[in-house]
Amino acid sequence: MQYYVPFLMVAFILFAVGAIGVLVRRNFFVVLMSLEIMINSAGLVFVILSYFSGTISGQVFFIFVAAVAASETAVGLAIAVLMYRVRHTVDVTEFSIMKR
Amino acid sequence: MEWLLLLCVLSPAVGCIINGLFGRWTYRAAGVIGSTFLGISFALAIPLIIYAIQGHIIDYDYYHWIISGKLDVPFGLRLDSLSAMMLGVVTFVSFMIHIYSIGYMGGHKGYARFFAYLNLFVFAMLLLCMGNNYLTLFIGWEGVGFCSYILIGYYYEKKTAADAGRKAFVTTRIGDVGFTIGILFIILYFGSVKFTDIFPQAHILPPMIATIITLALFFGATGKSAQFPLYVWLPDAMEGPTPVSALIHAATMVTAGVYMVARSAPLYALSPTGSLVVASIGAFTAFFAATMALTHFDLKRILAYSTISQIGYMMIGVGVGAYWTGMFHLMTHAFFKALLFLSAGAVMHAMHGILDMRLMGGLRHKMPQTCAVMIIASLAIAGIPPLSGFFSKDHILGEALMLGHPIIWMVGVITAFMTAYYMFRMVFFTFFGESRVPEGLHPHEAPNVMLVPLWVLAVGSIVVGAIFGIKMHGHIPIEHFISLTSPVAFPKVYEVNESLLIIISIVAGVLGIAVAWLSYIPKWAPKWRSWFVRTFHPLYRCCFNLWWVDEVYNCLFCRPFWHVSERFLWKVVDDKLIDAGVDDVGRIAGLAGKAVRILQTGFINNYAYWVSAGALIVCGWYLLKIM
């Protein structure tokens, strides 16, 4: 077994936690947070592999990823605000207008 | 020279394109443009014909059209004595008809369209005559069929005209099936469609196959040349404008079958059976159509039946193996039949569209020139020497007898008598006797643009036969010329005294005219006419009702077809099979949509679930592949 595999396991667990959170939670904010976890788990993989391969590019990538994640969160929060204004709730199951 | 030939053939096509595409802007010039391009064609034809008379042959492939395995179909033209004669006849007579049309069609709706079609028609005919292989011939063959359809149905707002056009198209198409089969057999046995490949080695054909090929080709000819089983479209074709009738009957279209048989002479020479069928059908048609022309009152329809009858004569000529006689009659017939139609058109023009002879009579005072040319043409078709029809008809009958077909000869002589009778019945009815013209109608002589072509054709009708048909230096010029390409196929059986034959055919013609005179000119004529009709009532009714051929065809072919179409094809195949099938396909799509709709819950979580499930599957797939 490669010596960096345990680190990758951490990243994988984080990703799984995020994914399950996105799938099962109803609160929009929690869904957003789970998304962040997923993104950061991917970032973590970048950093881990960059560290063990002795190159810097993975870490540079993570900077980009963090920037994209930040802007995405901003958009997500804006959506959350709008949702609350329309429905007075942030429960995602209430938003099934695509069905109709 | 070969490029001159190509130019000569393509010139009418250029005229067609100009009038067809820019007809909106050519206005009254359309007629002049159309005639000019045909005039160019005729002018170019003159050196070509002289070239051919000198004994040269042009056979040139311009490009290779279809190459498939061993089969190589070029687009090529051929000028030899046979096609040179056709070239001359077609371009000259069509040129005259074009000029006449300038006057006749003046002010009609679709003037440019008319000339575009006319040019296209001549182009197709030239292609048919000049092609150096069966497929090029076939294109022209279909081209004239199509052009006849659009020209007969020229007054397409009139239902009868549109129907007549369709009838012509469908009927000739039935014949074309036979023609196609013939060509396929030729490809099968020779691996080529070029005349130069086929004819030199024609003798390899088994006699049976030669008979099949010749009969199949002839079946095509019966459609296009209006012979017995398939002639029914031609009388209806009178719905088209008169110049079109003249063009169809004289220069283009109906003569195609005769030309094709003469062109395929080496094949027909191999099959005495096939040739005999051609001659018999020709003789029967000549007689049969003549009986139908006897009692009609419609000026143009009489001419239509006379055309069928005369084409029958040509078929006798090419059927007995004396190809030059058929071609000779084709040439003389082109002149006098064009003349007859155009003068009938002049009468119709003067009578404001009336064609019923019972409403005419005494027109010779009103239109003396038309009357004169009509009489010339009628004398020519009746076979009175020294007009052109006499020579060609006499040669056909003489050759038929000499090559051993006495029955066909007899039928031909009787038909000659009837021809003379009905033609002069028409002349006497129309131009002599008392005027029966309705009140308020003032017939007048045709304008000069129409009269000039009439007189040119009249001169042609008088002299053409004598120029080419009289023996000079021991041989008949036209026989010598045509036999270069299509020599007489069978040996002589009888030796007959030619002057006796000439006397017999003259007597038949004169007798016919005399009977017509007796039945329509003297004071007591109506009395004896009604006596005649009463005595031979069944016969008269048969002729008058055209032997009920149209009705029989209707019962035998059209009705069953119609019933099958409605009862089975429409109500069962279409409604139950095709429509139901289409409906079911639609229903399946709907059901599939319903099934897939279950997946669309509207909850984002579910979508995310499917996305991640998909991602997992893809990742798992690749992992499995790696491991």
XYZ file of C-alpha atoms in Angstrom:
727
model
C 0.000 0.000 0.000
C 1.224 3.391 -0.961
C 2.094 5.661 1.942
C -0.213 8.460 0.822
C -3.311 6.222 0.600
C -4.521 6.926 4.178
C -4.521 10.608 3.334
C -6.561 9.914 0.229
C -8.943 7.849 2.318
C -9.582 10.949 4.425
C -10.353 12.882 1.268
C -12.663 10.135 0.052
C -14.523 9.985 3.351
C -14.924 13.730 3.282
C -16.292 13.476 -0.262
C -18.718 10.713 0.734
C -19.915 12.699 3.695
C -20.491 15.712 1.473
C -22.278 13.686 -1.166
C -24.590 12.003 1.286
C -25.256 15.364 2.869
C -26.293 16.805 -0.484
C -28.556 13.858 -1.161
C -30.340 13.498 2.123
C -30.467 16.853 3.865
C -33.426 19.139 3.311
C -32.137 22.415 4.606
C -30.722 24.377 1.732
C -27.916 25.784 3.827
C -26.814 22.345 4.908
C -26.913 21.217 1.285
C -24.684 24.148 0.410
C -22.284 23.287 3.206
C -22.161 19.668 2.060
C -21.304 20.895 -1.406
C -18.439 22.869 0.083
C -17.194 19.752 1.792
C -17.213 17.893 -1.500
C -15.295 20.625 -3.249
C -12.766 20.832 -0.493
C -12.279 17.086 -0.465
C -11.317 17.347 -4.098
C -8.998 20.188 -3.180
C -7.504 18.045 -0.524
C -6.623 15.411 -3.084
C -4.841 18.075 -5.094
C -2.815 19.179 -2.129
C -1.964 15.660 -0.939
C -0.743 14.483 -4.298
C 1.101 17.731 -4.878
C 2.889 17.345 -1.587
C 3.910 13.751 -2.132
C 4.939 14.229 -5.751
C 7.065 17.195 -4.795
C 5.533 19.624 -7.237
C 3.717 22.854 -6.548
C 1.098 22.813 -9.276
C -1.542 20.897 -7.300
C -1.396 23.443 -4.507
C -1.676 26.259 -7.035
C -4.751 24.514 -8.388
C -6.288 24.459 -4.992
C -6.077 28.243 -4.863
C -8.198 28.345 -8.004
C -10.572 25.773 -6.597
C -10.980 27.784 -3.416
C -11.706 30.889 -5.444
C -14.324 29.088 -7.544
C -15.826 27.582 -4.360
C -16.070 31.019 -2.769
C -17.876 32.529 -5.749
C -20.141 29.502 -5.991
C -21.067 29.866 -2.359
C -21.894 33.497 -2.964
C -24.276 32.524 -5.776
C -25.749 29.752 -3.646
C -26.403 32.071 -0.760
C -28.038 34.571 -3.071
C -30.332 31.807 -4.283
C -31.105 30.879 -0.711
C -32.119 34.435 0.043
C -34.402 34.508 -2.984
C -35.918 31.166 -2.064
C -36.689 32.412 1.392
C -38.297 35.541 0.027
C -40.556 33.524 -2.254
C -41.550 30.679 0.026
C -40.537 31.721 3.526
C -38.670 28.493 3.925
C -35.358 26.977 2.956
C -36.577 23.393 2.813
C -35.532 22.121 -0.632
C -38.393 19.622 -0.859
C -40.762 22.580 -0.995
C -39.220 23.628 -4.257
C -40.591 21.161 -6.749
C -41.968 23.646 -9.280
C -39.948 21.914 -12.013
C -42.397 19.076 -11.695
C -45.322 21.241 -12.645
C -18.379 18.220 -87.105
C -19.336 16.427 -83.920
C -19.458 19.704 -82.030
C -21.653 21.150 -84.726
C -23.971 18.200 -84.173
C -24.018 18.793 -80.436
C -24.752 22.473 -80.985
C -27.544 21.593 -83.357
C -29.164 19.325 -80.782
C -28.646 21.688 -77.851
C -29.877 24.848 -79.534
C -33.576 24.238 -78.769
C -32.628 23.478 -75.177
C -31.037 26.913 -74.916
C -34.219 28.452 -76.240
C -36.175 26.473 -73.699
C -33.976 27.691 -70.847
C -34.238 31.308 -71.907
C -37.997 31.243 -72.282
C -38.471 28.985 -69.303
C -36.409 30.991 -66.822
C -36.842 34.502 -68.144
C -40.268 34.129 -69.692
C -41.576 36.823 -67.419
C -39.362 39.359 -69.146
C -39.373 38.144 -72.722
C -43.034 39.080 -73.248
C -43.979 39.052 -76.905
C -40.425 38.271 -77.956
C -40.795 34.740 -76.579
C -42.113 33.401 -79.855
C -39.358 34.990 -81.870
C -36.717 33.712 -79.444
C -38.076 30.184 -79.525
C -38.298 30.184 -83.308
C -34.833 31.674 -83.651
C -33.177 28.920 -81.682
C -34.999 26.317 -83.699
C -34.014 28.163 -86.843
C -30.377 27.953 -85.706
C -30.858 24.255 -85.212
C -32.285 23.892 -88.707
C -29.508 25.989 -90.220
C -26.894 23.827 -88.508
C -28.699 20.702 -89.659
C -28.220 21.560 -93.329
C -24.431 21.066 -93.458
C -24.795 17.985 -91.298
C -27.299 16.432 -93.664
C -25.091 17.215 -96.643
C -22.231 15.614 -94.755
C -24.330 12.516 -94.199
C -25.466 12.416 -97.825
C -21.818 12.326 -98.822
C -21.678 9.069 -96.949
C -19.954 10.147 -93.753
C -20.986 8.946 -90.338
C -20.451 10.789 -87.094
C -20.475 8.691 -83.971
C -19.025 10.520 -81.036
C -19.161 9.986 -77.271
C -19.120 13.338 -75.534
C -18.698 11.924 -72.078
C -19.189 8.729 -70.167
C -22.446 8.922 -68.395
C -22.793 5.658 -66.514
C -19.921 3.288 -65.916
C -20.890 0.231 -63.944
C -18.832 -2.897 -64.196
C -18.557 -3.794 -67.838
C -21.486 -1.606 -68.798
C -20.402 1.729 -70.202
C -23.139 4.135 -71.209
C -21.807 7.211 -72.937
C -23.688 10.340 -73.788
C -23.096 10.217 -77.493
C -24.677 11.310 -80.717
C -24.736 9.573 -84.048
C -25.310 11.022 -87.445
C -25.918 8.548 -90.226
C -28.374 8.451 -93.070
C -31.289 7.445 -90.863
C -30.792 10.068 -88.198
C -29.831 12.695 -90.773
C -33.212 12.277 -92.386
C -34.935 12.614 -89.031
C -32.788 15.624 -88.212
C -33.918 17.361 -91.367
C -37.584 16.525 -90.955
C -37.779 17.346 -87.276
C -35.951 20.655 -87.394
C -37.626 21.886 -90.564
C -41.213 20.981 -89.723
C -40.826 22.114 -86.121
C -39.369 25.389 -87.334
C -42.432 25.980 -89.476
C -44.721 25.090 -86.601
C -42.865 27.484 -84.320
C -43.302 30.335 -86.768
C -46.956 29.505 -87.158
C -47.343 29.460 -83.376
C -46.136 33.037 -83.125
C -49.329 34.021 -84.859
C -51.591 31.337 -83.497
C -50.717 31.669 -79.843
C -50.394 35.461 -79.890
C -52.041 36.941 -76.825
C -52.600 33.603 -75.124
C -51.821 33.249 -71.474
C -48.452 31.668 -70.852
C -47.026 32.603 -74.245
C -43.401 32.191 -73.110
C -44.218 28.987 -71.281
C -45.691 27.594 -74.462
C -42.550 28.254 -76.448
C -40.335 26.917 -73.694
C -42.264 23.645 -73.786
C -42.241 23.577 -77.560
C -38.477 23.979 -77.643
C -38.032 21.333 -74.994
C -40.179 18.998 -77.027
C -38.044 19.431 -80.119
C -34.882 19.057 -78.048
C -36.113 15.756 -76.632
C -37.001 14.546 -80.092
C -33.589 15.489 -81.445
C -31.965 13.627 -78.584
C -34.112 10.628 -79.402
C -33.143 10.682 -83.057
C -29.477 11.517 -82.698
C -28.550 9.370 -79.698
C -25.935 6.741 -80.467
C -27.147 4.289 -77.852
C -30.407 2.977 -76.542
C -30.268 4.873 -73.275
C -29.781 8.255 -74.882
C -32.625 7.315 -77.177
C -34.620 6.396 -74.118
C -34.035 9.784 -72.492
C -35.376 11.481 -75.571
C -38.176 8.930 -75.642
C -39.220 9.814 -72.121
C -38.576 13.487 -72.802
C -41.098 13.625 -75.611
C -43.519 11.688 -73.436
C -43.184 14.238 -70.679
C -43.395 17.190 -73.073
C -46.508 15.762 -74.672
C -48.022 15.588 -71.212
C -47.326 19.215 -70.368
C -48.315 20.445 -73.804
C -51.535 18.474 -74.145
C -52.466 19.698 -70.715
C -51.379 23.193 -71.659
C -54.802 24.623 -70.853
C -54.523 23.042 -67.455
C -57.485 24.943 -66.061
C -59.690 22.934 -68.391
C -60.391 19.562 -66.833
C -60.639 17.703 -70.130
C -57.249 19.033 -71.186
C -55.590 18.055 -67.920
C -57.182 14.610 -68.120
C -56.078 14.171 -71.714
C -52.519 15.042 -70.765
C -52.575 12.516 -67.994
C -54.062 9.888 -70.265
C -51.318 10.436 -72.809
C -48.669 10.177 -70.127
C -50.011 7.046 -68.495
C -50.783 5.245 -71.732
C -47.386 5.850 -73.225
C -45.836 4.854 -69.930
C -47.422 1.418 -70.240
C -45.609 1.030 -73.519
C -42.386 2.319 -71.999
C -42.352 -0.628 -69.627
C -42.031 -2.857 -72.654
C -39.325 -0.658 -74.062
C -37.368 -0.812 -70.824
C -37.602 -4.589 -70.795
C -36.248 -4.635 -74.313
C -33.285 -2.472 -73.315
C -32.588 -4.653 -70.294
C -32.528 -7.726 -72.510
C -30.118 -5.966 -74.823
C -27.840 -5.104 -71.910
C -28.085 -8.690 -70.719
C -27.047 -10.169 -74.048
C -24.649 -7.591 -75.427
C -23.369 -5.889 -72.286
C -23.685 -2.572 -74.027
C -26.328 -0.180 -75.238
C -24.335 1.397 -78.044
C -25.632 0.800 -81.533
C -22.113 0.276 -82.828
C -21.550 -2.490 -80.265
C -24.885 -4.186 -80.693
C -25.659 -4.299 -84.380
C -22.444 -5.828 -85.776
C -22.810 -8.761 -83.419
C -26.584 -9.011 -83.456
C -26.425 -12.430 -85.062
C -25.257 -14.004 -81.776
C -28.796 -13.649 -80.442
C -30.868 -16.817 -80.256
C -33.972 -16.344 -82.460
C -36.243 -16.654 -79.464
C -34.499 -13.824 -77.625
C -34.463 -11.695 -80.753
C -38.226 -12.081 -80.973
C -38.671 -11.158 -77.329
C -36.474 -8.091 -77.660
C -38.130 -6.897 -80.832
C -41.611 -7.414 -79.430
C -40.723 -5.623 -76.210
C -39.285 -2.701 -78.126
C -42.297 -2.660 -80.393
C -44.616 -2.597 -77.401
C -42.894 0.637 -76.433
C -43.460 1.854 -79.948
C -47.180 1.089 -79.795
C -47.453 3.420 -76.855
C -45.461 6.263 -78.300
C -46.580 5.843 -81.884
C -50.208 5.253 -80.975
C -50.611 1.781 -82.428
C -53.450 -0.575 -81.771
C -53.655 -1.489 -78.131
C -52.323 1.820 -76.870
C -53.491 4.382 -79.425
C -56.298 5.743 -77.227
C -54.376 8.739 -75.958
C -53.857 10.329 -79.346
C -57.423 11.462 -80.144
C -57.702 12.953 -76.671
C -54.443 14.752 -77.238
C -56.465 17.134 -79.412
C -57.200 19.060 -76.231
C -53.844 20.742 -76.583
C -53.302 23.835 -78.713
C -53.321 23.050 -82.430
C -49.607 23.699 -83.074
C -48.909 21.119 -80.394
C -51.081 18.613 -82.186
C -49.200 19.385 -85.363
C -45.888 18.940 -83.590
C -46.895 15.691 -81.925
C -48.389 14.233 -85.082
C -45.995 15.427 -87.688
C -42.501 15.990 -86.497
C -42.042 14.621 -83.022
C -43.365 11.962 -80.710
C -45.540 9.635 -82.767
C -42.910 9.039 -85.400
C -40.479 8.009 -82.675
C -41.701 4.432 -82.714
C -41.211 4.102 -86.453
C -37.756 5.591 -86.195
C -36.885 3.265 -83.331
C -37.933 0.175 -85.294
C -35.989 1.345 -88.320
C -33.007 2.064 -86.093
C -33.203 -1.432 -84.610
C -33.377 -2.899 -88.091
C -30.532 -5.408 -87.504
C -32.500 -6.838 -84.589
C -35.801 -6.944 -86.447
C -34.090 -8.557 -89.397
C -33.251 -11.480 -87.109
C -36.830 -12.040 -86.126
C -39.331 -12.578 -88.946
C -41.968 -13.207 -86.281
C -41.360 -9.893 -84.558
C -41.382 -8.106 -87.893
C -44.605 -9.773 -88.904
C -46.223 -8.670 -85.662
C -45.116 -5.106 -86.355
C -46.535 -5.202 -89.862
C -49.785 -6.851 -88.792
C -50.404 -4.446 -85.953
C -49.605 -1.622 -88.326
C -52.043 -2.876 -90.944
C -54.753 -3.486 -88.390
C -54.268 -0.067 -86.831
C -54.267 1.625 -90.212
C -57.588 0.036 -91.082
C -59.167 0.336 -87.664
C -58.306 3.979 -87.175
C -59.505 4.798 -90.671
C -62.944 3.385 -89.887
C -63.104 5.616 -86.837
C -62.250 8.684 -88.859
C -65.085 8.037 -91.304
C -67.947 9.391 -89.285
C -66.490 12.001 -86.991
C -67.555 15.629 -87.044
C -64.664 17.032 -85.069
C -62.107 18.493 -87.431
C -59.063 17.744 -85.310
C -60.169 14.290 -84.238
C -60.521 13.192 -87.843
C -56.923 14.264 -88.306
C -55.921 12.435 -85.150
C -57.391 9.180 -86.388
C -55.840 9.739 -89.772
C -52.475 10.098 -88.041
C -52.949 6.797 -86.255
C -53.868 5.265 -89.565
C -50.861 6.737 -91.363
C -48.482 5.637 -88.625
C -49.992 2.225 -89.186
C -48.788 2.498 -92.776
C -45.293 3.352 -91.589
C -45.375 0.346 -89.303
C -46.329 -1.815 -92.274
C -43.321 -0.400 -94.081
C -40.832 -1.091 -91.303
C -42.578 -4.328 -90.376
C -42.270 -5.991 -93.752
C -38.592 -5.184 -93.649
C -38.493 -2.327 -96.130
C -37.351 0.229 -93.597
C -36.818 2.943 -96.157
C -40.495 2.953 -97.145
C -41.593 3.504 -93.567
C -39.074 6.288 -93.130
C -40.061 7.797 -96.454
C -43.692 7.862 -95.452
C -42.650 9.354 -92.128
C -41.000 12.200 -94.002
C -43.827 12.939 -96.428
C -46.392 12.476 -93.703
C -44.565 15.014 -91.549
C -45.140 17.623 -94.231
C -48.736 17.017 -95.127
C -49.897 16.193 -91.642
C -48.300 19.325 -90.214
C -49.971 21.209 -93.032
C -53.349 19.627 -92.292
C -53.143 20.418 -88.623
C -51.942 23.926 -89.104
C -54.670 24.686 -91.611
C -57.200 23.097 -89.270
C -55.752 25.437 -86.656
C -56.273 28.349 -89.029
C -59.907 27.319 -89.433
C -60.277 26.989 -85.695
C -58.631 30.369 -85.241
C -61.093 31.884 -87.679
C -64.062 30.135 -86.077
C -63.090 31.201 -82.559
C -62.392 27.734 -81.319
C -65.236 25.861 -82.997
C -64.151 22.479 -84.306
C -67.487 20.909 -85.144
C -67.720 20.606 -88.908
C -71.492 20.764 -88.774
C -71.090 24.430 -87.892
C -68.815 25.185 -90.834
C -69.364 24.757 -94.546
C -68.715 27.117 -97.403
C -65.569 28.450 -95.832
C -63.700 28.494 -99.145
C -65.038 31.943 -99.892
C -63.951 33.269 -96.534
C -60.502 31.693 -96.377
C -59.447 30.709 -99.896
C -55.766 30.235 -99.092
C -56.397 27.917 -96.173
C -58.814 26.008 -98.357
C -56.192 25.668 -101.072
C -53.476 24.313 -98.783
C -55.962 22.010 -97.102
C -56.895 20.539 -100.468
C -53.219 20.129 -101.346
C -52.569 18.303 -98.085
C -55.648 16.131 -98.516
C -54.630 15.198 -102.029
C -51.205 14.314 -100.680
C -52.549 12.088 -97.936
C -55.066 10.527 -100.297
C -52.186 9.396 -102.466
C -52.907 11.305 -105.648
C -49.837 11.688 -107.880
C -47.629 13.584 -108.123
C -48.056 14.717 -104.524
C -45.765 13.342 -101.876
C -48.144 10.925 -100.156
C -48.616 9.001 -103.357
C -44.985 7.994 -103.660
C -44.441 6.922 -100.105
C -47.717 5.081 -99.717
C -47.261 3.365 -103.034
C -43.792 2.238 -102.080
C -45.016 0.854 -98.767
C -47.819 -1.122 -100.376
C -45.629 -2.266 -103.228
C -42.892 -3.489 -100.907
C -45.449 -5.185 -98.654
C -46.730 -7.159 -101.590
C -43.320 -7.933 -103.012
C -41.945 -9.108 -99.672
C -44.809 -11.577 -99.433
C -47.674 -10.021 -97.489
C -50.634 -9.897 -99.894
C -53.228 -9.578 -97.101
C -51.487 -6.600 -95.596
C -51.302 -5.103 -99.055
C -55.050 -5.506 -99.491
C -55.801 -3.971 -96.133
C -53.509 -1.109 -97.084
C -55.327 -0.490 -100.353
C -58.734 -0.513 -98.693
C -57.399 1.866 -96.049
C -56.086 4.115 -98.809
C -59.588 4.276 -100.204
C -61.024 5.141 -96.811
C -58.310 7.713 -96.223
C -59.178 9.497 -99.431
C -62.841 9.356 -98.506
C -62.635 10.785 -95.012
C -60.129 13.446 -95.903
C -62.292 14.779 -98.685
C -65.421 14.363 -96.638
C -63.700 16.731 -94.240
C -62.708 19.156 -96.978
C -66.157 19.165 -98.564
C -67.860 19.440 -95.243
C -65.707 22.338 -94.103
C -65.010 24.382 -97.172
C -67.796 23.561 -99.645
C -71.554 23.415 -99.616
C -73.718 25.927 -97.842
C -72.492 27.941 -94.940
C -73.698 26.672 -91.582
C -71.621 29.144 -89.636
C -73.473 30.405 -86.559
C -74.784 33.963 -86.604
C -72.408 36.643 -85.442
C -69.264 34.737 -86.387
C -67.163 36.172 -89.158
C -64.469 33.771 -90.304
C -61.486 35.482 -91.855
C -58.252 34.482 -93.484
C -55.329 33.823 -91.129
C -52.557 36.432 -90.705
C -49.437 36.168 -92.819
C -47.238 34.784 -90.049
C -49.503 31.744 -90.139
C -49.998 31.603 -93.889
C -46.328 31.601 -94.819
C -45.529 28.348 -92.974
C -48.670 26.859 -94.474
C -47.503 27.588 -97.992
C -43.960 26.423 -97.282
C -45.322 23.144 -95.990
C -47.705 22.944 -98.934
C -44.805 23.211 -101.331
C -43.052 20.543 -99.284
C -46.107 18.310 -99.460
C -46.122 18.624 -103.208
C -42.486 18.138 -104.070
C -40.852 16.065 -101.335
C -42.246 12.795 -102.574
C -41.226 13.396 -106.155
C -37.723 14.539 -105.242
C -36.880 11.510 -103.157
C -39.265 8.894 -104.483
C -38.745 8.823 -108.247
C -36.266 6.382 -109.635
C -33.108 8.109 -110.803
C -30.018 6.475 -112.273
C -31.487 3.077 -111.533
C -32.270 3.549 -107.887
C -34.693 5.463 -105.729
C -32.729 8.121 -103.802
C -34.412 7.643 -100.451
C -34.139 3.864 -100.707
C -30.455 4.140 -101.418
C -29.934 6.650 -98.628
C -31.825 4.886 -95.833
C -30.559 1.467 -96.854
C -27.044 2.632 -96.002
C -28.089 2.302 -92.377
C -31.100 0.003 -92.421
C -31.066 -2.202 -95.501
C -34.126 -4.150 -96.586
C -34.266 -7.106 -94.255
C -35.965 -9.888 -96.126
C -35.665 -11.271 -99.668
C -38.266 -10.574 -102.302
C -40.984 -13.201 -102.642
C -43.101 -11.996 -105.522
C -42.254 -10.120 -108.655
C -45.094 -7.758 -109.383
C -45.777 -5.340 -112.149
C -45.154 -1.997 -110.494
C -47.268 0.053 -112.852
C -50.266 -2.158 -112.063
C -49.782 -1.438 -108.358
C -49.547 2.271 -109.045
C -52.780 2.177 -111.013
C -54.535 0.272 -108.230
C -53.502 2.752 -105.546
C -54.453 5.717 -107.730
C -57.839 4.158 -108.388
C -58.359 3.597 -104.661
C -57.549 7.235 -103.935
C -59.671 8.668 -106.745
C -62.551 6.391 -105.851
C -62.434 7.610 -102.270
C -62.539 11.226 -103.370
C -65.351 10.474 -105.778
C -67.434 8.803 -103.108
C -66.849 11.728 -100.790
C -67.904 14.100 -103.552
C -71.033 12.094 -104.250
C -71.997 12.005 -100.588
C -71.607 15.673 -99.846
C -71.768 17.856 -102.930
C -74.813 16.967 -105.082
C -78.292 18.138 -104.157
C -79.516 14.610 -103.482
C -76.493 13.724 -101.328
C -78.175 13.977 -97.887
C -80.909 11.616 -99.010
C -78.612 8.874 -100.072
C -76.404 9.462 -97.045
C -79.313 8.839 -94.710
C -80.289 5.784 -96.766
C -76.759 4.507 -96.342
C -76.744 5.105 -92.628
C -80.063 3.335 -92.216
C -79.018 0.327 -94.260
C -75.703 -0.194 -92.537
C -76.858 1.004 -89.189
C -74.853 -1.374 -86.931
C -71.675 -0.691 -88.849
C -72.297 3.020 -88.753
C -72.896 2.957 -85.049
C -69.707 0.990 -84.479
C -67.664 3.521 -86.400
C -69.434 6.479 -84.901
C -68.863 5.216 -81.373
C -65.264 4.335 -82.193
C -65.917 0.611 -81.643
C -66.365 1.388 -77.928
C -62.684 0.864 -77.378
C -62.479 3.491 -74.665
C -65.441 1.941 -72.891
C -63.952 -1.534 -73.131
C -60.653 -0.297 -71.728
C -62.544 1.446 -69.016
C -64.317 -1.756 -68.010
C -61.339 -4.037 -68.432
C -58.564 -1.982 -66.899
C -59.662 1.276 -65.317
C -62.633 0.086 -63.289
C -60.953 -2.972 -61.729
C -57.938 -0.853 -60.996
C -60.107 1.795 -59.465
C -62.000 -0.713 -57.382
C -58.866 -2.408 -56.160
C -57.428 0.967 -55.312
C -60.449 2.060 -53.360
C -61.619 -1.142 -51.747
C -58.295 -2.698 -50.965
C -55.431 -0.252 -51.235
C -57.249 2.645 -49.654
C -59.665 1.076 -47.200
C -57.425 -1.782 -46.105
C -53.785 -1.142 -46.820
C -53.798 2.568 -46.227
C -56.325 2.874 -43.434
C -55.637 -0.331 -41.579
C -51.974 -0.860 -42.203
C -50.159 2.350 -42.908
C -52.259 4.795 -40.941
C -52.622 2.413 -38.017
C -48.900 1.795 -38.058
C -48.173 5.497 -37.932
C -50.650 5.917 -35.083
C -49.005 3.131 -33.117
C -45.578 4.615 -33.528
C -46.928 7.824 -32.052
C -48.570 5.965 -29.216
C -45.344 4.147 -28.366
C -43.540 7.444 -28.112
C -46.270 8.710 -25.764
C -46.061 5.658 -23.556
C -42.304 5.894 -23.377
C -42.635 9.512 -22.327
C -45.104 8.561 -19.611
C -42.701 5.947 -18.278
C -39.760 8.334 -18.182
C -41.867 11.037 -16.559
C -41.863 9.060 -13.295
C -38.216 9.971 -12.920
C -39.001 13.650 -12.956
C -39.934 14.357 -9.364
C -39.025 18.005 -9.207
C -36.905 17.450 -6.115
C -33.337 18.592 -6.531
C -32.124 15.826 -4.241
C -33.429 13.197 -6.573
C -31.679 14.741 -9.496
C -28.464 14.966 -7.560
C -28.959 11.352 -6.622
C -29.194 10.287 -10.237
C -26.195 12.423 -11.125
C -24.027 10.855 -8.455
C -25.310 7.390 -9.254
C -24.330 7.965 -12.855
C -20.922 9.291 -11.826
C -20.385 6.243 -9.660
C -21.300 3.897 -12.464
C -18.918 5.609 -14.853
C -16.115 5.638 -12.313
C -16.780 2.021 -11.403
C -16.681 1.051 -15.057
C -13.260 2.617 -15.499
C -11.961 1.129 -12.275
C -13.051 -2.305 -13.391
C -11.292 -1.751 -16.672
C -8.068 -0.750 -14.957
C -8.107 -3.685 -12.568
